[in-house]
Short mmCIF file of C-alpha atoms in Angstrom, two decimals:
data_model
loop_
_atom_site.label_atom_id
_atom_site.label_comp_id
_atom_site.label_asym_id
_atom_site.label_seq_id
_atom_site.Cartn_x
_atom_site.Cartn_y
_atom_site.Cartn_z
CA MET R 89 82.71 100.79 192.72
CA PRO R 90 80.41 100.16 195.66
CA ARG R 91 79.44 103.33 197.67
CA GLU R 92 81.20 101.93 200.82
CA THR R 93 84.53 101.77 199.01
CA LEU R 94 84.34 105.36 197.63
CA THR R 95 85.64 108.35 199.53
CA ARG R 96 84.82 112.03 199.23
CA ASP R 97 88.42 112.72 198.39
CA GLN R 98 88.37 110.28 195.38
CA ILE R 99 85.16 111.74 194.13
CA VAL R 100 86.50 115.27 194.30
CA LEU R 101 89.84 114.40 192.40
CA ALA R 102 87.81 112.69 189.74
CA ALA R 103 85.49 115.61 189.47
CA ILE R 104 88.40 118.09 189.06
CA GLU R 105 89.67 115.88 186.07
CA LEU R 106 86.18 115.88 184.63
CA LEU R 107 86.06 119.74 185.09
CA ASP R 108 89.42 120.29 183.55
CA ALA R 109 88.35 118.34 180.53
CA GLU R 110 84.74 119.47 180.07
CA GLY R 111 84.05 122.40 182.30
CA THR R 112 81.16 122.92 184.72
CA GLU R 113 78.52 122.15 181.98
CA GLY R 114 80.29 118.87 181.35
CA LEU R 115 80.15 117.76 184.92
CA SER R 116 77.26 115.42 185.99
CA MET R 117 76.80 112.81 188.57
CA ARG R 118 76.06 110.33 185.83
CA LYS R 119 79.39 111.03 183.91
CA LEU R 120 81.37 111.07 187.19
CA GLY R 121 79.77 107.71 188.15
CA GLN R 122 80.72 106.27 184.82
CA ARG R 123 84.32 107.44 185.29
CA MET R 124 84.50 105.83 188.75
CA GLY R 125 82.66 102.62 187.93
CA SER R 126 79.76 103.55 190.36
CA ALA R 127 76.17 104.51 190.42
CA PRO R 128 75.30 108.22 190.38
CA THR R 129 73.46 107.76 193.69
CA ALA R 130 76.93 106.99 195.33
CA MET R 131 78.15 110.45 194.18
CA TYR R 132 75.12 112.16 195.80
CA TRP R 133 75.58 110.13 198.99
CA HIS R 134 79.18 111.42 199.40
CA VAL R 135 79.03 114.92 198.16
CA GLY R 136 75.36 115.98 198.26
CA ASN R 137 74.84 117.57 194.82
CA LYS R 138 76.70 118.96 191.86
CA GLU R 139 76.80 122.56 193.35
CA ASN R 140 78.50 121.20 196.44
CA LEU R 141 80.77 119.15 194.45
CA VAL R 142 81.94 122.10 192.38
CA MET R 143 82.68 124.08 195.61
CA LEU R 144 84.71 121.14 196.99
CA ALA R 145 86.67 120.84 193.65
CA ALA R 146 87.33 124.62 193.66
CA ASP R 147 88.45 124.40 197.31
CA ARG R 148 90.97 121.69 196.42
CA THR R 149 92.45 123.66 193.56
CA TRP R 150 92.93 126.68 195.65
CA GLY R 151 94.94 124.55 197.99
CA GLU R 152 97.52 123.79 195.06
CA ILE R 153 98.92 127.28 195.53
CA THR R 154 102.17 127.52 197.59
CA PHE R 155 103.01 130.50 199.66
CA LEU R 156 106.31 132.35 200.00
CA ASP R 157 106.68 134.07 203.40
CA PRO R 158 107.02 137.87 202.81
CA ALA R 159 108.89 138.24 206.20
CA GLY R 160 111.65 135.96 205.08
CA HIS R 161 111.73 136.68 201.39
CA GLY R 162 110.51 140.26 201.00
CA TRP R 163 107.08 141.40 199.89
CA ARG R 164 107.87 141.75 196.11
CA PRO R 165 109.30 138.32 195.66
CA ALA R 166 106.29 136.87 197.75
CA ALA R 167 103.77 138.76 195.54
CA ARG R 168 105.52 137.65 192.35
CA ALA R 169 105.49 134.02 193.39
CA LEU R 170 101.81 134.16 194.55
CA ALA R 171 100.80 135.80 191.25
CA HIS R 172 102.73 133.25 189.08
CA ASP R 173 101.42 130.31 191.18
CA THR R 174 97.86 131.47 191.03
CA TYR R 175 98.21 131.95 187.23
CA ALA R 176 99.61 128.54 186.73
CA MET R 177 96.91 127.02 188.86
CA ALA R 178 94.11 128.81 186.99
CA ARG R 179 95.51 127.75 183.67
CA ARG R 180 95.58 124.09 184.85
CA HIS R 181 91.87 124.49 185.80
CA PRO R 182 90.29 126.80 183.19
CA TRP R 183 86.81 126.25 184.63
CA LEU R 184 87.66 127.65 188.03
CA LEU R 185 87.52 131.52 187.45
CA PRO R 186 84.46 131.49 185.17
CA ALA R 187 82.63 129.30 187.78
CA ILE R 188 83.13 131.91 190.46
CA GLY R 189 80.47 134.01 188.71
CA THR R 190 77.95 131.16 188.54
CA HIS R 191 78.52 129.15 191.62
CA PHE R 192 79.17 129.65 195.28
CA LEU R 193 82.90 128.57 195.65
CA TYR R 194 84.05 130.20 198.92
CA GLY R 195 85.77 127.83 201.22
CA GLN R 196 88.83 127.23 203.24
CA GLY R 197 91.24 127.15 200.29
CA MET R 198 90.13 130.46 198.88
CA ALA R 199 90.04 132.09 202.34
CA ARG R 200 93.64 130.73 203.01
CA PHE R 201 94.66 132.24 199.55
CA GLN R 202 93.16 135.67 200.44
CA ASN R 203 94.63 135.82 203.91
CA HIS R 204 98.07 135.23 202.49
CA SER R 205 97.47 137.98 199.80
CA TYR R 206 96.71 140.38 202.62
CA ALA R 207 99.80 139.34 204.47
CA VAL R 208 101.99 139.93 201.44
CA PHE R 209 100.76 143.45 200.74
CA GLU R 210 100.49 144.32 204.36
CA ALA R 211 104.25 143.47 204.63
CA ALA R 212 104.86 145.98 201.80
CA GLY R 213 103.38 148.71 203.83
CA PHE R 214 99.77 148.95 202.63
CA ALA R 215 96.92 149.38 205.10
CA GLY R 216 93.26 149.97 205.21
CA TRP R 217 91.52 150.47 201.83
CA ASP R 218 94.76 150.77 200.08
CA LEU R 219 95.58 147.21 201.24
CA ASP R 220 92.30 146.00 199.68
CA TRP R 221 92.91 147.70 196.35
CA ALA R 222 96.50 146.36 196.21
CA VAL R 223 95.35 142.79 196.70
CA ASN R 224 92.49 143.30 194.35
CA THR R 225 94.75 144.95 191.64
CA VAL R 226 97.03 142.04 191.30
CA PHE R 227 94.38 139.39 191.54
CA THR R 228 92.33 141.25 188.87
CA PHE R 229 95.38 141.17 186.54
CA VAL R 230 96.00 137.46 187.02
CA ALA R 231 92.36 136.54 186.64
CA GLY R 232 91.92 138.82 183.51
CA THR R 233 95.05 137.40 181.85
CA THR R 234 93.81 133.81 182.64
CA LEU R 235 90.41 134.45 181.07
CA VAL R 236 91.95 136.02 178.04
CA ASP R 237 94.26 132.99 177.58
CA ALA R 238 91.42 130.63 177.92
CA THR R 239 89.29 132.53 175.40
CA ARG R 240 92.13 132.50 172.80
CA ALA R 241 92.83 128.76 173.47
CA ALA R 242 89.07 128.08 172.85
CA LEU R 243 89.31 129.94 169.57
CA ASP R 244 92.34 128.01 168.19
CA GLY R 245 90.94 125.86 165.41
CA ALA R 246 87.38 127.26 165.85
CA LYS R 247 85.35 128.04 162.63
CA ILE R 248 83.22 130.81 161.71
CA ARG R 249 80.90 132.03 158.83
CA PRO R 250 81.90 135.57 158.34
CA GLY R 251 79.21 138.16 157.31
CA ARG R 252 75.69 137.08 157.45
CA GLY R 253 76.52 133.52 158.27
CA ASP R 254 74.60 132.13 155.25
CA ALA R 255 75.01 128.49 154.32
CA ASP R 256 76.70 129.68 151.09
CA THR R 257 79.32 131.74 153.11
CA PRO R 258 82.68 129.91 153.23
CA VAL R 259 83.81 128.72 156.62
CA GLN R 260 86.99 130.25 157.91
CA ASP R 261 89.22 129.76 161.00
CA VAL R 262 88.57 132.47 163.46
CA ALA R 263 92.20 133.40 163.61
CA THR R 264 92.35 133.77 159.88
CA TRP R 265 89.12 135.88 159.85
CA ALA R 266 90.32 138.14 162.74
CA GLY R 267 93.75 138.53 161.10
CA GLU R 268 92.21 139.73 157.90
CA ILE R 269 90.23 142.44 159.79
CA ALA R 270 93.24 143.51 161.88
CA SER R 271 95.49 143.76 158.73
CA GLN R 272 93.35 146.63 157.49
CA PHE R 273 94.86 148.83 160.29
CA PRO R 274 98.52 149.75 160.07
CA ARG R 275 99.56 149.44 163.68
CA LEU R 276 97.78 146.16 164.20
CA ARG R 277 99.24 144.86 160.89
CA ALA R 278 102.67 145.77 162.04
CA ARG R 279 102.34 144.03 165.36
CA LEU R 280 100.82 140.96 163.74
CA GLU R 281 103.77 140.71 161.37
CA GLN R 282 106.28 140.87 164.15
CA GLN R 283 104.33 138.42 166.23
CA ALA R 284 103.99 135.89 163.37
CA GLY R 285 107.28 134.17 163.93
CA ALA R 286 107.33 134.29 167.75
CA ASP R 287 106.89 131.31 170.06
CA PRO R 288 103.36 131.49 171.41
CA ALA R 289 104.37 129.97 174.89
CA GLU R 290 107.25 132.57 175.21
CA MET R 291 104.86 135.41 174.31
CA ILE R 292 102.48 134.33 176.93
CA ARG R 293 105.32 134.26 179.50
CA GLN R 294 106.66 137.58 178.58
CA LYS R 295 103.25 139.17 178.48
CA PHE R 296 102.41 138.03 182.01
CA ASP R 297 105.84 139.00 183.36
CA PHE R 298 105.61 142.43 181.93
CA GLY R 299 102.18 143.05 183.24
CA LEU R 300 102.96 141.76 186.70
CA GLU R 301 106.16 143.74 187.17
CA ALA R 302 104.50 146.89 185.82
CA ILE R 303 101.94 146.60 188.55
CA LEU R 304 104.47 145.85 191.20
CA ASP R 305 106.59 148.89 190.01
CA GLY R 306 103.33 150.99 190.37
CA LEU R 307 102.52 149.70 193.84
CA GLU R 308 106.04 150.22 195.04
CA ALA R 309 106.08 153.77 193.63
CA ARG R 310 102.73 154.49 195.37
CA LEU R 311 104.23 153.43 198.67
CA ALA R 312 107.28 155.57 198.16
CA ALA R 313 105.09 158.53 197.37
CA ASP R 314 103.14 158.06 200.42
CA GLY R 315 106.29 157.93 202.58
CA ASN R 316 105.87 154.08 203.38
CA ARG R 317 109.29 152.94 202.08
CA PRO R 318 109.19 149.22 201.23
CA PRO R 319 112.02 146.81 201.79
CA ALA R 320 114.74 146.82 199.12
CA ARG R 321 113.38 145.59 195.76
CA ALA R 322 114.45 142.08 194.66
#
């Protein structure tokens, strides 16, 4: 595709697809050019360099999150919707959160997300430093859960040589190896046995819902203890 027929938007969307498939380490102007049928120089001409391209891709993904107005729906439904939408977005783009620690990714999309987060918890009654901590607490939970999910997904089907890792040591699935270790401890063994027949997708959903609602319960209780009564819970 000639340079003149390309647009920055097309390149960013193609970069997101490549990032979703291979992560930041798998993104290169050469691979992107091959995907788009164009020379790598055309990529550089439109987006500058890989660092800038990752920032543009990240900014686009933050823009996928939709916002619920806390004034019209209440702070808790708005916080719940924001957390769920952020979690879903981060699971669609598993490279995004790890890339925050290695690339400068701050742009309009992330700033818009942060501004709405403050609006939600400000509507609840938080102010000053407590407002910062409320926003941070929910985001940390969402980010941490996403990273744990991504780690577990990466380990599915992965192989390991337990022990010293010698060539003579049989290769095992990581899940099997970890299960053998955990089964030596009674409480872990009991939980593994009960979880064995559960639907993994349903477990992920319930895990997230339980954690989020527990956090929102705690924030609501803190407001009540401080005398800042939030709107009726929904």
